[in-house]
């Protein structure tokens, strides 16, 4: 069964549940595991958690012989691909277990993703790197929060490299107070702290971000455009100019990221 995060409620989380997260946004997995864990505990389940592979989970299941166990096993399994389909089918009808699976390499997950989307006894949840997924994710965690608050949460996730689980834990503490104002302050914090940086630390932060963006997901926080191949060289030259006595303003540094420093 195909679903979005916002469709998931405590009623979906019970012994025997199987969840499959698929898509290119992998940061939801850990937070979703914690969400399921919390809901199971609210229902008074005594939960034992396993972070393992498909093969390891089968060994654990086959090695447990206590037919009268009262606890609940919760398996967190990443990198599930087409080659695991036959093994994964054995996870169904396990009444004292919950499985949370995450797809692996996109090109190796087409068959198993189709399988879970069409399976009536599992829940397949799309997790893609876009605002739609983040809005849905925030709605699942904070279903009673006003829409304006959830939109601010999405902004925080977009503007931060921090893991969603860490962000959500902090936000949960803020929601007891003047949530919207507090969240706006939280969202603005990373930008405001740049004003306190001296030129050299600022240039080095921009340089570090530019290097990271060349080899990983571009940062939404500093909004650095690395489409110009000279960006990194220009920032290094800016640092050298500052060190050798040519005073640069922060505005000049920001504006010169993609242009030649003299």
Coordinates of C-alpha atoms in Angstrom, one line a residue:
X1 CA 0.0 0.0 0.0
X2 CA 1.4 3.4 -1.0
X3 CA 1.2 6.2 1.5
X4 CA 2.7 9.6 2.4
X5 CA 4.2 10.3 5.8
X6 CA 1.3 12.6 6.7
X7 CA -1.1 9.6 6.2
X8 CA 0.7 7.6 8.9
X9 CA -1.0 7.7 12.3
X10 CA -0.6 5.7 15.5
X11 CA -3.3 3.3 14.3
X12 CA -0.9 2.1 11.5
X13 CA 1.8 1.2 14.0
X14 CA 1.2 -2.2 15.6
X15 CA 2.8 -5.6 16.0
X16 CA 3.2 -7.1 12.6
X17 CA 3.5 -3.8 10.8
X18 CA 5.9 -3.6 7.8
X19 CA 7.1 -0.2 6.5
X20 CA 9.2 0.5 3.4
X21 CA 10.7 3.9 2.7
X22 CA 11.8 4.5 -0.8
X23 CA 13.3 7.5 -2.7
X24 CA 16.4 9.6 -2.8
X25 CA 16.0 11.4 0.6
X26 CA 17.6 9.1 3.2
X27 CA 17.4 11.5 6.2
X28 CA 13.9 10.5 7.1
X29 CA 14.8 6.9 8.0
X30 CA 16.3 7.4 11.5
X31 CA 13.6 9.9 12.5
X32 CA 10.8 7.6 11.2
X33 CA 12.3 4.7 13.2
X34 CA 12.2 6.9 16.4
X35 CA 8.6 7.9 15.6
X36 CA 7.5 4.2 15.3
X37 CA 9.5 3.3 18.5
X38 CA 7.7 6.1 20.5
X39 CA 4.3 5.0 19.3
X40 CA 4.9 1.4 20.1
X41 CA 6.0 2.3 23.6
X42 CA 2.9 4.4 24.1
X43 CA 1.0 1.2 23.4
X44 CA 2.9 -0.4 26.2
X45 CA 5.0 -2.7 24.0
X46 CA 8.3 -3.8 25.4
X47 CA 10.5 -3.2 22.3
X48 CA 13.9 -4.7 21.4
X49 CA 15.5 -2.9 18.5
X50 CA 17.8 -4.3 15.8
X51 CA 19.7 -2.2 13.3
X52 CA 20.9 -4.8 10.8
X53 CA 20.9 -6.1 7.2
X54 CA 18.3 -8.4 5.7
X55 CA 20.4 -11.5 6.1
X56 CA 21.2 -10.6 9.7
X57 CA 17.6 -10.1 10.6
X58 CA 16.7 -13.5 9.2
X59 CA 19.4 -15.1 11.4
X60 CA 18.0 -13.3 14.4
X61 CA 14.4 -14.4 13.6
X62 CA 15.4 -18.0 13.0
X63 CA 17.5 -18.1 16.2
X64 CA 14.6 -17.1 18.4
X65 CA 12.7 -20.1 19.7
X66 CA 10.6 -18.7 22.6
X67 CA 7.0 -19.1 21.5
X68 CA 5.7 -17.4 24.6
X69 CA 7.8 -14.2 24.4
X70 CA 5.8 -11.1 25.3
X71 CA 8.2 -8.5 23.9
X72 CA 8.2 -7.0 20.4
X73 CA 11.2 -7.0 18.0
X74 CA 11.6 -4.0 15.8
X75 CA 14.0 -4.4 12.9
X76 CA 15.5 -1.3 11.1
X77 CA 17.0 -2.4 7.8
X78 CA 18.6 -0.2 5.2
X79 CA 19.8 -0.8 1.6
X80 CA 17.0 -3.2 0.7
X81 CA 17.2 -4.0 -3.0
X82 CA 15.6 -6.3 -5.6
X83 CA 17.9 -9.2 -4.7
X84 CA 16.3 -9.2 -1.2
X85 CA 12.8 -9.6 -2.4
X86 CA 12.4 -13.3 -1.7
X87 CA 13.9 -12.9 1.8
X88 CA 11.8 -9.9 2.6
X89 CA 8.6 -11.8 1.9
X90 CA 9.4 -13.9 5.0
X91 CA 8.9 -10.8 7.1
X92 CA 5.2 -10.8 6.7
X93 CA 2.9 -12.4 9.2
X94 CA 5.5 -12.0 12.0
X95 CA 3.0 -11.1 14.7
X96 CA 5.6 -10.1 17.3
X97 CA 7.8 -8.1 15.1
X98 CA 7.8 -4.7 13.3
X99 CA 10.0 -4.1 10.2
X100 CA 11.1 -0.7 8.9
X101 CA 12.9 -1.0 5.6
X102 CA 14.7 1.5 3.4
X103 CA 15.5 1.2 -0.3
X104 CA 19.1 1.1 -1.4
X105 CA 20.4 2.0 -4.8
X106 CA 17.6 3.3 -7.0
X107 CA 18.6 1.3 -10.0
X108 CA 18.5 -1.9 -7.9
X109 CA 15.2 -1.3 -6.2
X110 CA 12.6 -1.0 -9.0
X111 CA 11.1 -4.5 -8.5
X112 CA 11.0 -4.5 -4.7
X113 CA 9.6 -0.9 -4.7
X114 CA 6.8 -1.9 -7.0
X115 CA 6.2 -5.0 -4.8
X116 CA 5.7 -2.9 -1.7
X117 CA 3.6 -0.2 -3.3
X118 CA 1.2 -2.9 -4.4
X119 CA 1.4 -5.1 -1.3
X120 CA -1.8 -5.0 0.8
X121 CA 0.0 -6.0 4.0
X122 CA 2.8 -3.4 4.0
X123 CA 3.1 0.4 3.8
X124 CA 5.3 2.0 1.2
X125 CA 6.2 5.6 1.9
X126 CA 7.8 7.9 -0.6
X127 CA 10.8 9.9 0.7
X128 CA 12.2 12.3 -1.9
X129 CA 14.4 15.3 -1.6
X130 CA 11.7 18.0 -2.0
X131 CA 9.5 20.3 -0.1
X132 CA 6.5 18.0 -0.6
X133 CA 8.2 15.2 1.4
X134 CA 9.3 17.6 4.1
X135 CA 5.8 19.0 4.6
X136 CA 4.4 15.5 4.8
X137 CA 7.1 14.5 7.2
X138 CA 6.5 17.5 9.5
X139 CA 2.7 16.9 9.4
X140 CA 3.3 13.3 10.6
X141 CA 5.4 14.4 13.5
X142 CA 3.4 17.5 14.4
X143 CA -0.2 16.8 13.3
X144 CA -1.7 19.3 15.7
X145 CA 0.7 22.1 15.0
X146 CA -0.7 25.1 13.0
X147 CA 0.1 25.2 9.4
X148 CA 2.3 28.3 9.8
X149 CA 4.4 26.4 12.4
X150 CA 4.8 23.4 10.1
X151 CA 5.9 25.6 7.2
X152 CA 8.5 27.1 9.5
X153 CA 9.7 23.6 10.3
X154 CA 10.1 22.9 6.6
X155 CA 12.2 26.1 6.3
X156 CA 14.5 24.9 9.1
X157 CA 15.0 21.5 7.4
X158 CA 15.7 23.2 4.1
X159 CA 18.2 25.6 5.6
X160 CA 20.1 23.2 7.7
X161 CA 22.4 20.2 7.3
X162 CA 21.2 19.0 10.7
X163 CA 19.5 15.6 10.8
X164 CA 15.6 15.9 11.0
X165 CA 15.5 13.8 14.1
X166 CA 17.7 16.3 16.0
X167 CA 15.7 19.2 14.6
X168 CA 12.4 17.6 15.6
X169 CA 13.5 16.9 19.2
X170 CA 14.4 20.6 19.6
X171 CA 11.2 21.7 18.0
X172 CA 9.1 19.5 20.3
X173 CA 10.5 21.4 23.2
X174 CA 9.6 24.8 21.6
X175 CA 6.0 23.9 20.8
X176 CA 5.0 24.4 24.5
X177 CA 5.8 28.1 24.2
X178 CA 5.4 30.8 21.6
X179 CA 6.2 28.3 18.9
X180 CA 6.1 30.4 15.7
X181 CA 8.4 33.2 17.1
X182 CA 10.8 30.7 18.6
X183 CA 11.0 28.7 15.3
X184 CA 11.6 31.8 13.3
X185 CA 14.5 32.7 15.6
X186 CA 15.8 29.1 15.3
X187 CA 15.5 29.3 11.5
X188 CA 17.4 32.6 11.4
X189 CA 20.1 31.6 13.8
X190 CA 22.6 30.2 11.3
X191 CA 22.3 33.3 9.1
X192 CA 22.6 35.7 11.9
X193 CA 25.7 34.1 13.3
X194 CA 27.5 34.9 10.1
X195 CA 27.4 38.5 11.0
X196 CA 29.7 37.8 13.9
X197 CA 32.4 36.1 11.9
X198 CA 35.6 37.9 11.0
X199 CA 36.6 37.9 7.3
X200 CA 39.0 34.9 7.4
X201 CA 36.6 32.5 9.3
X202 CA 33.9 33.7 6.9
X203 CA 35.9 32.9 3.8
X204 CA 37.0 29.5 5.2
X205 CA 33.3 28.6 6.0
X206 CA 32.3 29.6 2.4
X207 CA 35.3 27.6 1.0
X208 CA 34.4 24.6 3.1
X209 CA 30.8 24.7 1.9
X210 CA 31.9 25.2 -1.7
X211 CA 34.2 22.1 -1.5
X212 CA 31.4 20.1 0.1
X213 CA 28.9 21.1 -2.5
X214 CA 31.2 19.8 -5.3
X215 CA 31.2 16.3 -3.8
X216 CA 27.8 16.2 -2.1
X217 CA 24.3 17.7 -2.0
X218 CA 24.4 21.5 -2.4
X219 CA 23.8 23.5 0.8
X220 CA 20.5 25.3 1.1
X221 CA 21.9 27.3 4.0
X222 CA 24.7 29.4 2.6
X223 CA 23.2 29.4 -0.9
X224 CA 26.6 29.1 -2.5
X225 CA 26.5 28.7 -6.3
X226 CA 29.3 26.5 -7.4
X227 CA 28.4 26.3 -11.0
X228 CA 31.4 28.6 -11.7
X229 CA 34.4 26.3 -11.7
X230 CA 36.5 29.2 -10.3
X231 CA 34.6 29.6 -7.1
X232 CA 37.0 27.7 -4.9
X233 CA 40.0 29.4 -6.5
X234 CA 38.4 32.8 -6.0
X235 CA 37.8 32.1 -2.3
X236 CA 41.4 31.0 -1.8
X237 CA 42.6 34.2 -3.5
X238 CA 40.3 36.2 -1.3
X239 CA 41.9 34.7 1.8
X240 CA 45.4 35.4 0.5
X241 CA 44.4 39.0 -0.3
X242 CA 43.1 39.5 3.2
X243 CA 46.3 38.0 4.8
X244 CA 48.6 40.2 2.7
X245 CA 46.9 43.4 3.8
X246 CA 44.2 44.0 1.3
X247 CA 41.1 44.6 3.5
X248 CA 37.9 43.0 2.2
X249 CA 34.4 43.7 3.3
X250 CA 31.9 40.9 3.9
X251 CA 29.7 42.2 1.1
X252 CA 32.6 42.0 -1.3
X253 CA 33.3 38.4 -0.2
X254 CA 29.7 37.4 -0.7
X255 CA 29.4 39.2 -4.0
X256 CA 32.7 37.9 -5.3
X257 CA 32.1 34.2 -4.8
X258 CA 31.7 33.7 -8.5
X259 CA 33.9 36.4 -9.9
X260 CA 37.6 37.0 -10.0
X261 CA 39.3 38.5 -7.0
X262 CA 42.0 40.9 -8.1

